[in-house]
Short mmCIF file of C-alpha atoms and ligand atoms in Angstrom, two decimals:
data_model
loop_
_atom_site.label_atom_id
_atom_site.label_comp_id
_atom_site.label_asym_id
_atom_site.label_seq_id
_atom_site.Cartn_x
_atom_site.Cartn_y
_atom_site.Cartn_z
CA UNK A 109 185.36 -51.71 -16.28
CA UNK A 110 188.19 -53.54 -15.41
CA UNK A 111 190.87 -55.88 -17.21
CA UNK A 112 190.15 -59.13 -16.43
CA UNK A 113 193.95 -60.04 -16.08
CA UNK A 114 194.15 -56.59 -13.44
CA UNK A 115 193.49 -58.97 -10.43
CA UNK A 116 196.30 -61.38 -11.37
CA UNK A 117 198.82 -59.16 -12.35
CA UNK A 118 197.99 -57.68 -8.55
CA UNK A 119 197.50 -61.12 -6.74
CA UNK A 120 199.42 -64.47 -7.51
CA UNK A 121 197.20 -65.85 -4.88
CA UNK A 122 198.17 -68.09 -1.58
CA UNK A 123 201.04 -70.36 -2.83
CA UNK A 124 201.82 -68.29 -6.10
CA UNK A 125 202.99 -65.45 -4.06
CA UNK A 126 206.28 -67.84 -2.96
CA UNK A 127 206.78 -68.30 -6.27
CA UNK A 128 210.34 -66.14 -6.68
CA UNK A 129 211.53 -67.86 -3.13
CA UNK A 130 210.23 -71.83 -4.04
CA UNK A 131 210.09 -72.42 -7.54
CA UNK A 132 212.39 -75.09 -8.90
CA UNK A 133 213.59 -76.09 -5.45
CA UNK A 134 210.41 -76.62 -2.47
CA UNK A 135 207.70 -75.99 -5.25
CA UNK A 136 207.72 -77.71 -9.16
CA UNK A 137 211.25 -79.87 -8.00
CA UNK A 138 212.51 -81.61 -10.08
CA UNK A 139 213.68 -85.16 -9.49
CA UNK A 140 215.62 -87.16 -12.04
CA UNK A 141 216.87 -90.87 -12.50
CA UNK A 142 214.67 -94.11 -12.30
CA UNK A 143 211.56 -93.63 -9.93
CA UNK A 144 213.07 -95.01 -7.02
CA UNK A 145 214.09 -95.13 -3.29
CA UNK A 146 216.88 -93.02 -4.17
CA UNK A 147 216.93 -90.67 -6.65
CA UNK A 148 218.42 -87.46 -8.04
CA UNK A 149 218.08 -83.35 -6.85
CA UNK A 150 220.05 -80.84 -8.58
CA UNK A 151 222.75 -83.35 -8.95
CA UNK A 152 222.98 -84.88 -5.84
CA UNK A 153 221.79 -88.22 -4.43
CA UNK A 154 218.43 -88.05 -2.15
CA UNK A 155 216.74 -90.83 -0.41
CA UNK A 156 213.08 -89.88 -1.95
CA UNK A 157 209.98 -89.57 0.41
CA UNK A 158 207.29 -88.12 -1.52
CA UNK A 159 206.66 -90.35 -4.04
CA UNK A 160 202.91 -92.02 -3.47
CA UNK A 161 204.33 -95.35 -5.33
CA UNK A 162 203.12 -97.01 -2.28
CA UNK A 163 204.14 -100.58 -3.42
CA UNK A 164 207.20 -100.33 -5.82
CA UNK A 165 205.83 -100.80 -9.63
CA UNK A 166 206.59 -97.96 -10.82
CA UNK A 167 210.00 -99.06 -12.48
CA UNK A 168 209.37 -102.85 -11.67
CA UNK A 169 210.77 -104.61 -14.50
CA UNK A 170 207.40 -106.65 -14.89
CA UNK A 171 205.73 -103.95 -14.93
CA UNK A 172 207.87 -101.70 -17.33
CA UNK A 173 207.91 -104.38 -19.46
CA UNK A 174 204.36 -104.86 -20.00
CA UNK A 175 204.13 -100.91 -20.25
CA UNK A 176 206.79 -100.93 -23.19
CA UNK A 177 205.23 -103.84 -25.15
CA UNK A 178 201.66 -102.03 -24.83
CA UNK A 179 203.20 -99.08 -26.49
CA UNK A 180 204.40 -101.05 -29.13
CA UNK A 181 201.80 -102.74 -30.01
CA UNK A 182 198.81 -100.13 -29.62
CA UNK A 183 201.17 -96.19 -29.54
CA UNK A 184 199.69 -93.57 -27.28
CA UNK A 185 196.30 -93.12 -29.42
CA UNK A 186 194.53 -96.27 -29.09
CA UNK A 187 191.81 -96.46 -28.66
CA UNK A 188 190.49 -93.37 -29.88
CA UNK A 189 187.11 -91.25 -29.17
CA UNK A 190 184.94 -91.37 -26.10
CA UNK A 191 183.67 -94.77 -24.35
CA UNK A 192 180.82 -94.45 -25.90
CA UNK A 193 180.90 -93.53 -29.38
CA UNK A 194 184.25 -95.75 -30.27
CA UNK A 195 186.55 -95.92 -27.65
CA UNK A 196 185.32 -98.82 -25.88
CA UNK A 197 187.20 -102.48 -26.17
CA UNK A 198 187.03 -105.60 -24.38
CA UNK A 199 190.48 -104.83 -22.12
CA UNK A 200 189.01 -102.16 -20.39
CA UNK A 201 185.67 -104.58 -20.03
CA UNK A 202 188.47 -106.88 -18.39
CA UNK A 203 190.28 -104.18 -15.99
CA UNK A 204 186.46 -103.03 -14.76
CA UNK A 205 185.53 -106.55 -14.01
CA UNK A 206 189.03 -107.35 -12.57
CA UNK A 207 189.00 -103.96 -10.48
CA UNK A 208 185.23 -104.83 -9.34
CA UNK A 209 186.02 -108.38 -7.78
CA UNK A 210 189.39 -107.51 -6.37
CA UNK A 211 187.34 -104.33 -4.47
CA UNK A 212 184.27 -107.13 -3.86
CA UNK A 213 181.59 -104.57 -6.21
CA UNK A 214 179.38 -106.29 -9.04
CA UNK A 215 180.55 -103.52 -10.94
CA UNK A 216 182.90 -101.17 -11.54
CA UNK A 217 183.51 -98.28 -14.10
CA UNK A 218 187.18 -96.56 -15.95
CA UNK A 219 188.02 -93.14 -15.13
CA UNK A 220 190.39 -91.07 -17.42
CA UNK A 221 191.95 -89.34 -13.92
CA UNK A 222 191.01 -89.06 -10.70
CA UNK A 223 190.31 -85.77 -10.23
CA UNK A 224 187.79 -85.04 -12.50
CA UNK A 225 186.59 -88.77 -12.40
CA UNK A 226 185.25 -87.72 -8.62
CA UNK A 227 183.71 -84.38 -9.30
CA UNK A 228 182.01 -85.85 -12.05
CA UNK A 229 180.88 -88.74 -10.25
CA UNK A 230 179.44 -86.26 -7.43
CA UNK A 231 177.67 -84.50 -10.19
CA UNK A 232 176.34 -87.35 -11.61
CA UNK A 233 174.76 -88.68 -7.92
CA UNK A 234 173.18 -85.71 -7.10
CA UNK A 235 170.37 -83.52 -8.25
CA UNK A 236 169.25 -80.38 -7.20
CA UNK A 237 166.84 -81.64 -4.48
CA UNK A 238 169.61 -83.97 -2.86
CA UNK A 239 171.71 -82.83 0.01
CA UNK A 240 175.74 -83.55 0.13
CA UNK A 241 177.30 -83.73 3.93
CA UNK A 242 181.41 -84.35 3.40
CA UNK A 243 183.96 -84.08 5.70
CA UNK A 244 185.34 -80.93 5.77
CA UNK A 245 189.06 -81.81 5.58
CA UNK A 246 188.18 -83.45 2.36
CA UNK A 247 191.03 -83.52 -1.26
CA UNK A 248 190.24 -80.65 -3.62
CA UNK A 249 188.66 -82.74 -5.53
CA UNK A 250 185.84 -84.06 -3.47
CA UNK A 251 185.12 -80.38 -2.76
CA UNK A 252 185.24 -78.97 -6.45
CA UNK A 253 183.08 -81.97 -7.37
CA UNK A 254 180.59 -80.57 -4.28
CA UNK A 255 181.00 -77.29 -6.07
CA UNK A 256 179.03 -78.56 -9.59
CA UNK A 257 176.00 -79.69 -6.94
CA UNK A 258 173.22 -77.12 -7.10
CA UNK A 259 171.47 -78.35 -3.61
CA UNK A 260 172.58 -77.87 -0.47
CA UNK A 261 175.59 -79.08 1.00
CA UNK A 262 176.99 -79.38 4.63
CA UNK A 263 180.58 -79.98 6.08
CA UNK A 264 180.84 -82.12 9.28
CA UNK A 265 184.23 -81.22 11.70
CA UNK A 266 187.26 -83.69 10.15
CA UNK A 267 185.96 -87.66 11.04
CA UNK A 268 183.85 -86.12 14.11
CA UNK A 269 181.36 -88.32 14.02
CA UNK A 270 179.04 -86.39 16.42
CA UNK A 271 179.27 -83.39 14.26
CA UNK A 272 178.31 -85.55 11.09
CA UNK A 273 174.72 -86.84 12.94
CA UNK A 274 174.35 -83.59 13.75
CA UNK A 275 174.22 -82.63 10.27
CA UNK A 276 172.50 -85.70 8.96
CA UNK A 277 169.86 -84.66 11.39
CA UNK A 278 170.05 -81.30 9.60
CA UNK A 279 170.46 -82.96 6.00
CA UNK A 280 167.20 -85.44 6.95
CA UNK A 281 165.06 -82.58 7.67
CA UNK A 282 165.61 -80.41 4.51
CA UNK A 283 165.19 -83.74 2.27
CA UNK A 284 162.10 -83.82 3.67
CA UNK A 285 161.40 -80.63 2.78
CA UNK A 286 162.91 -81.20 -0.44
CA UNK A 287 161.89 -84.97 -1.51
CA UNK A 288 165.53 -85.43 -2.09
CA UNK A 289 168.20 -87.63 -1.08
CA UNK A 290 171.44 -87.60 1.12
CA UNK A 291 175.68 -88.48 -0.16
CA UNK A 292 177.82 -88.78 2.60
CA UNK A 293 181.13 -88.51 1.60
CA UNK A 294 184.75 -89.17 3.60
CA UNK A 295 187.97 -90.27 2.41
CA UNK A 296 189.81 -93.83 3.20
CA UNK A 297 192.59 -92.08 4.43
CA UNK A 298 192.92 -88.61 4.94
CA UNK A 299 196.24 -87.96 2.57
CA UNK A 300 197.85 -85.34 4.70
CA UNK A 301 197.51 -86.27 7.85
CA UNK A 302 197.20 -89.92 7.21
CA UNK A 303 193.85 -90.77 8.96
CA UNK A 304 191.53 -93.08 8.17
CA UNK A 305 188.25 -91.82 7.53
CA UNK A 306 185.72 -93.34 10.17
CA UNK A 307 184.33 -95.88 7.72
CA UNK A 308 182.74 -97.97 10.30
CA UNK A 309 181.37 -95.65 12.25
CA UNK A 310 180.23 -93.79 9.55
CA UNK A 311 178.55 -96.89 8.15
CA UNK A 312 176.65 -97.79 11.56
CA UNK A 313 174.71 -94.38 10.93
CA UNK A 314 172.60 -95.96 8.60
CA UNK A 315 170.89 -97.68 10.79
CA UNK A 316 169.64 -94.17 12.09
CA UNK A 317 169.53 -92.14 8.89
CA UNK A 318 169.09 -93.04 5.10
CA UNK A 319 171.83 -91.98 2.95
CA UNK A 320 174.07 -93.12 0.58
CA UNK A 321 178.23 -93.42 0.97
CA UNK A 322 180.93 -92.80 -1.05
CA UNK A 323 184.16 -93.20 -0.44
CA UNK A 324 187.62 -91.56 -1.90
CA UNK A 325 190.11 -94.47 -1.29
CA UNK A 326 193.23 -93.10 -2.97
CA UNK A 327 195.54 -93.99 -0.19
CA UNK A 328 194.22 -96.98 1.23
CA UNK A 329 193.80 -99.07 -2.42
CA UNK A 330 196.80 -101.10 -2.30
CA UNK A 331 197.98 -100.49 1.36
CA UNK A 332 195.09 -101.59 3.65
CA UNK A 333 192.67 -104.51 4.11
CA UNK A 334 194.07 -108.00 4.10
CA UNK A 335 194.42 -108.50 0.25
CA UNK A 336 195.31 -104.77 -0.21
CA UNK A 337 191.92 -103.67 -1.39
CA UNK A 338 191.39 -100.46 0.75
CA UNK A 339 190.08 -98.93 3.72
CA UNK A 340 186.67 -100.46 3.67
CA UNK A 341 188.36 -103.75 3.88
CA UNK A 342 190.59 -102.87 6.81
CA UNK A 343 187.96 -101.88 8.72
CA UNK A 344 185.28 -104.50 7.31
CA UNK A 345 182.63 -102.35 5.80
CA UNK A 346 183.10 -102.70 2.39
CA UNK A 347 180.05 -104.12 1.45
CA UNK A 348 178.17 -100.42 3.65
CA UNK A 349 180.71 -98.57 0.98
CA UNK A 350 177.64 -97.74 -2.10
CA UNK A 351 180.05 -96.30 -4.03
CA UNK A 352 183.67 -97.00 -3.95
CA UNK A 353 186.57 -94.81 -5.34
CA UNK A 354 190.15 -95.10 -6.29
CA UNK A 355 192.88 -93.58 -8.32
CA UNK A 356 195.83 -95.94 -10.18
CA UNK A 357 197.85 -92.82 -8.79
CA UNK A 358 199.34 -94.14 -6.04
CA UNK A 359 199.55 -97.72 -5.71
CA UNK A 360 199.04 -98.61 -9.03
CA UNK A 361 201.52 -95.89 -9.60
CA UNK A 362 200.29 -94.73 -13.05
CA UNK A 363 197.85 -92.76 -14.71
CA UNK A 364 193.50 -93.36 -14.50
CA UNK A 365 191.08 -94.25 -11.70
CA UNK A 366 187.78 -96.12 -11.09
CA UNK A 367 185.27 -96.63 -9.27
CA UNK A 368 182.70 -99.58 -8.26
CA UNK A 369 179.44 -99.52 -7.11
CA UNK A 370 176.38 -101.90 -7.64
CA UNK A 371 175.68 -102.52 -10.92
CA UNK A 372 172.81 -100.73 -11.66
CA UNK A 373 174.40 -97.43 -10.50
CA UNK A 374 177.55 -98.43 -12.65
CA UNK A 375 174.97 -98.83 -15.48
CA UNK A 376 173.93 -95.43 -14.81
CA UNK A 377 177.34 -93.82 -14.16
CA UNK A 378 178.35 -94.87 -17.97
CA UNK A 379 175.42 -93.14 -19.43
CA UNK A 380 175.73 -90.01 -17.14
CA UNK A 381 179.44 -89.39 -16.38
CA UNK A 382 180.29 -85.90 -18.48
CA UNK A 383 183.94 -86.45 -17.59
CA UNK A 384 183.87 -89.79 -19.64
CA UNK A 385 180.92 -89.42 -21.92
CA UNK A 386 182.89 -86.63 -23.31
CA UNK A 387 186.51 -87.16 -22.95
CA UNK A 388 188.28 -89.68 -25.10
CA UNK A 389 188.97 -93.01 -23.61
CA UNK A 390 191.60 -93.71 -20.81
CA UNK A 391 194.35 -95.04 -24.11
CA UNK A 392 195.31 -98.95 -23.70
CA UNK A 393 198.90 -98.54 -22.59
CA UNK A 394 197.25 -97.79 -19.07
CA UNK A 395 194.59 -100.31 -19.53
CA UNK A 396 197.42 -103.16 -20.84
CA UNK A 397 199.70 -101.69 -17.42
CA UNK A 398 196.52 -101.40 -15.29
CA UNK A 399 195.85 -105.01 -15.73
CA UNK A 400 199.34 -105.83 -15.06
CA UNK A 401 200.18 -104.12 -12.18
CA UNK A 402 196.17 -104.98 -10.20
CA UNK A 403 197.23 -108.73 -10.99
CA UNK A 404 200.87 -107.81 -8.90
CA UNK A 405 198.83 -106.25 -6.60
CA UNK A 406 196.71 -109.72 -6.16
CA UNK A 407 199.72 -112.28 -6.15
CA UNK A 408 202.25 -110.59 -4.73
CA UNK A 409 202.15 -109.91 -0.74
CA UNK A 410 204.93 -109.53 -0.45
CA UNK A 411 204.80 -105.77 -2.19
CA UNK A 412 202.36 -104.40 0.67
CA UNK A 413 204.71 -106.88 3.38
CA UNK A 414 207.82 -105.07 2.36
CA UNK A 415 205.62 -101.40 2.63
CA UNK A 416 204.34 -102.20 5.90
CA UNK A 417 207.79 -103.25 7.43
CA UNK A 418 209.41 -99.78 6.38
CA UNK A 419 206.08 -97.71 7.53
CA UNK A 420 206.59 -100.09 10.93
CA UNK A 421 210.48 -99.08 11.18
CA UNK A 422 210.05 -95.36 9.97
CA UNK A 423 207.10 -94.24 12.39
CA UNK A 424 208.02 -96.21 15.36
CA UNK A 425 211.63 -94.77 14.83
CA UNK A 426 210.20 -91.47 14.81
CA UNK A 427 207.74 -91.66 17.99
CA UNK A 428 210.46 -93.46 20.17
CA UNK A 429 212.66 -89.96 19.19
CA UNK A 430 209.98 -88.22 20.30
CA UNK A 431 208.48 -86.56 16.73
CA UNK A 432 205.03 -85.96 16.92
CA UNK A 433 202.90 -88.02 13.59
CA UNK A 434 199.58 -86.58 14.55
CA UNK A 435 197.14 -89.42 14.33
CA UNK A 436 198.19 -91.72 11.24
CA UNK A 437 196.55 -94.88 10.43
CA UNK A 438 198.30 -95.38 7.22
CA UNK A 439 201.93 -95.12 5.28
CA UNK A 440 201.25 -91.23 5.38
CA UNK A 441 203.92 -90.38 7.29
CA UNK A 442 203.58 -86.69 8.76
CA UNK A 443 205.86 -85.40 11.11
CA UNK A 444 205.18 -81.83 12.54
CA UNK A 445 207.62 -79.66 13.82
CA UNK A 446 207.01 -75.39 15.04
CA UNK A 447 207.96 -72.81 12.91
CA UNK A 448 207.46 -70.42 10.60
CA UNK A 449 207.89 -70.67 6.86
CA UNK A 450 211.23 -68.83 6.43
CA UNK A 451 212.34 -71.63 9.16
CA UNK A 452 210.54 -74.23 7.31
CA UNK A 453 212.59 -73.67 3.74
CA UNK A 454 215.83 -73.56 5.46
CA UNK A 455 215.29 -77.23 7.63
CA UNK A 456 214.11 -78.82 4.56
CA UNK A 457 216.90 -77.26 2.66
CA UNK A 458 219.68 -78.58 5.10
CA UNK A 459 218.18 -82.20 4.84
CA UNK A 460 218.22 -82.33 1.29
CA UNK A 461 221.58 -80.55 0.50
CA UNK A 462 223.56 -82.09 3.75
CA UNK A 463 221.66 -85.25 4.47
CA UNK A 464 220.33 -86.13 1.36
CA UNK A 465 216.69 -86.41 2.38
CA UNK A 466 213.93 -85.88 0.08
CA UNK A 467 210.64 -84.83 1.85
CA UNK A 468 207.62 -82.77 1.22
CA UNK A 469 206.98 -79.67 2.81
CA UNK A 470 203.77 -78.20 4.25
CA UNK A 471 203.07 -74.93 5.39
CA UNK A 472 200.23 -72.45 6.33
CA UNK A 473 198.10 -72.28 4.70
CA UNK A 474 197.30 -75.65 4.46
CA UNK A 475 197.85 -76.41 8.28
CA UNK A 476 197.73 -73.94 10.53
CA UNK A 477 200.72 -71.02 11.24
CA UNK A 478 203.61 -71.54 13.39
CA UNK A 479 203.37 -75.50 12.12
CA UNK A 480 205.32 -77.14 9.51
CA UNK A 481 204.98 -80.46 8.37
CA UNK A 482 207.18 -82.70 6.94
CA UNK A 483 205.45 -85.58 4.69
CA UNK A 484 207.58 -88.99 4.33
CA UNK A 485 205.99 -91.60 2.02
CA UNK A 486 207.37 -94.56 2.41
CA UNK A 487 207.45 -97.45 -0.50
CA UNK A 488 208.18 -100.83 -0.45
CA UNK A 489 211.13 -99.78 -2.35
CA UNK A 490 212.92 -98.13 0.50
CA UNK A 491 215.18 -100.35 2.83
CA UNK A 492 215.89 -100.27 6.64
CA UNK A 493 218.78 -98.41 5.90
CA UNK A 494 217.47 -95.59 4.46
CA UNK A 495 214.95 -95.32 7.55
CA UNK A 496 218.15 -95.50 9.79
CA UNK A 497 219.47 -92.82 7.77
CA UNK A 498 216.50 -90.41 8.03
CA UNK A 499 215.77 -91.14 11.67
CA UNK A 500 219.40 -89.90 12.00
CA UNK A 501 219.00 -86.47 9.90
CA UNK A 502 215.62 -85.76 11.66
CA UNK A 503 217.43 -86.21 15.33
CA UNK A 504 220.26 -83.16 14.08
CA UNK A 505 217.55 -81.05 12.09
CA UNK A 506 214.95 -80.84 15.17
CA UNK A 507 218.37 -79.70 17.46
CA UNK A 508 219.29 -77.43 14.81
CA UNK A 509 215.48 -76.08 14.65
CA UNK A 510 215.33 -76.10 19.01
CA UNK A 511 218.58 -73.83 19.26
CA UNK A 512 217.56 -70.99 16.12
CA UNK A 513 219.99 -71.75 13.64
CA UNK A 514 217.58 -71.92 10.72
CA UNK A 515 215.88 -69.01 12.06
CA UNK A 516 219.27 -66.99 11.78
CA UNK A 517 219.87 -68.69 8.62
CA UNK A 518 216.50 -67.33 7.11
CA UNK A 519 216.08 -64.02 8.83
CA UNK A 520 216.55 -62.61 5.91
CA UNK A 521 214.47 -63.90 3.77
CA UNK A 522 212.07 -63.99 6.35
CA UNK A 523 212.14 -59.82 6.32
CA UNK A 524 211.56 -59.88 2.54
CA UNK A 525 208.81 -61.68 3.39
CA UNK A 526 207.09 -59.46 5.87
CA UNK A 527 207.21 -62.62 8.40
C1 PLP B 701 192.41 -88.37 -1.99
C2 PLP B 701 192.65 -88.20 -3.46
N1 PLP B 701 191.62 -88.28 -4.31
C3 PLP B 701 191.80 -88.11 -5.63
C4 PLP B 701 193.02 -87.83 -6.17
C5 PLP B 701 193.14 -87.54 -7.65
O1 PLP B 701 193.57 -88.64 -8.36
P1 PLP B 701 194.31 -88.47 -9.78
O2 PLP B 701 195.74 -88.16 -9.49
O3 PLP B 701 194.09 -89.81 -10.42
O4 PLP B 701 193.64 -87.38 -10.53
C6 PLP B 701 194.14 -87.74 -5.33
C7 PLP B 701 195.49 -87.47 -5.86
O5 PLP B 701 196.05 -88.14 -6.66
C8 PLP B 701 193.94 -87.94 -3.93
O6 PLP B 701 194.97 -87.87 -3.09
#
């Protein structure tokens, strides 16, 4: 028999392994100062495009304020114990019933984090008899929350619509077979690549097929539809949406998540959600902020007008220069450029250390080898200069990238790294 620890001691598995190259600078970074437009790396200045605070609250003075007098008034426990057994109050009554009208639901339900909020929620929906078809370019979390379902599941080809009928077709058949039902499950907007899932289109397949639709909305709450409330707004389905998800991640830019449905499936979420019926309560600092920052969200356009002109300048900026976004619908702003890793850590370490850029980096094997992505965020913080700025460093760094010189500059380390 072996130690269980054996296979980790051997294998650090696929982004572990860059560990002794990344760590501290492209992996776990850390950035210092106020969140902001402009922040600090390692001591130096960086315009910052990788924060999801889509619509500038995270240090809004309103907003901090509200934050700091919640903490004084209830600390970090408050309240304490699960929903149901005594952590329930009438603010987070209020946020749900906010949260539900602004995302037009009867009902709507807190979730400690996003993450687990959806798996559980998956869980909860399903039984064994019931079949699960998701796209297959779905967030982690839609696919570990697939992973609790004990029925079948199928994957239809990244918002390929043809591919999904053909395995609703599939799906139909074995529910017959099994006297279960089908959850179809996309995304708003596809976070990487900045997509948005093919709501509508989605939708009109219930005409031929019964199933039921839920929808992760992470990116789109706040930044889409005409009063900000997501995706299914934009593309006027919402009311085809049966069960509607978001995280206060991004837009909200803090900590929870929720989701809204009718209210008879909310009714049964509450009694059958393990990752609240047995977690304590999301604590009333994010409930007292939540409520703040939705009711910004609701009275101030001007948040999502000020996003949208910077996504305008940025992407239009970088398609007249020629980059190459992929297909974004949204703020996500990918750019992709060909290389190899080794290439990859030295272009993204010349735009943070010589033109003070701040970006993601994505590599194989999240998207395919020989690609690298760069992922810009933009916030309704940033300013037309700071586009300027960036369109400029991205001009010198794709030269730079055309003629070899980060692929001298990380031959090395691309040898120690067998690439
Ligand atoms: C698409 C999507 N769903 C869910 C989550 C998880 O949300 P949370 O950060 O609240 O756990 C994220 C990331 O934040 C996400 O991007």
């Amino acid at each position: 028999m072996r130690d269980l620890f054996e296979k980790i001691y051997r294998d650090k598995g696929p982004l572990g392994k860059w560990a002794s190259q990344a760590e501290g600078y492209f992996v776990f970074p850390k950035l210092e100062g106020q969140i902001s437009n402009r922040m600090k790396f390692q001591g130096k200045d960086v315009i910052t495009w990788s924060i999801n605070d889509y619509l500038g609250l995270a240090n809004h003075p309103e907003v901090r304020k509200v934050d700091a007098e919640a903490a004084n008034d209830f600390g970090s426990a408050y309240p304490m114990g699960a929903r149901m057994m005594s952590g329930h109050t009438s603010l987070h009554e209020q946020l749900q019933n906010e949260l539900s009208e602004f995302v037009n639901k009867e009902a709507a339900y807190l979730l400690n984090f996003g993450y687990q909020g959806i798996m559980s929620t998956i869980d909860a929906l399903v039984g064994k008899d019931d079949i699960i078809v998701y796209d297959v370019d779905s967030h982690a979390c839609i696919i570990d929350g697939v992973r609790l379902h004990m029925g079948k599941r199928f994957t239809y080809k990244h918002n390929d619509i043809e591919s999904l009928e053909k395995n609703l077709e599939r799906a139909t058949k074995m529910a017959e077979h099994t006297g279960g039902g089908i959850l179809v499950i996309s995304e708003g907007v596809f976070g990487m690549r900045g997509e948005q899932g093919k709501l509508k289109e989605i939708a009109a397949l219930k005409e031929k097929f019964n199933f039921r639709f839920l929808v992760d909305d992470a990116h789109g709450f706040g930044t889409l539809g005409k009063t900000g409330s997501g995706a299914g707004e934009e593309q006027g389905v919402q009311d085809e949406i049966d069960v509607y998800f978001a995280t206060f991640a991004k837009s909200m830019a803090s900590t929870g998540a929720f989701i809204a449905a009718d209210k008879e499936i909310i009714d049964f979420l509450k009694y059958n959600l393990r990752s609240q019926m047995f977690a304590k309560s999301l604590q009333m600092q994010l409930v007292k902020g939540a409520l703040k920052r939705l009711d910004m969200i609701r009275t101030m356009p001007e948040l999502k007008e000020n996003l949208w002109k910077i996504v305008t300048a940025l992407q239009s900026g970088l398609r007249e220069r020629g980059f190459d976004l992929g297909t974004t619908q949204s703020c996500v702003t990918p750019v992709y450029l060909k290389g190899s890793i080794p290439e990859a850590m030295a272009l993204v370490k010349d735009l943070r250390e010589n033109y003070g850029i701040f970006c993601s980096i994505v590599v194989y094997p999240v998207i395919p080898k020989g690609l690298i992505l760069l992922r810009l965020i933009p916030t309704s913080m940033h300013t037309l200069e700071d586009v300027d700025e960036t369109l400029k460093a991205f001009s010198v760094i794709r030269e730079r990238l055309e003629k070899g010189v980060y692929k001298r500059l990380s031959a090395s380390v691309a040898a120690a790294m067998g690439e």
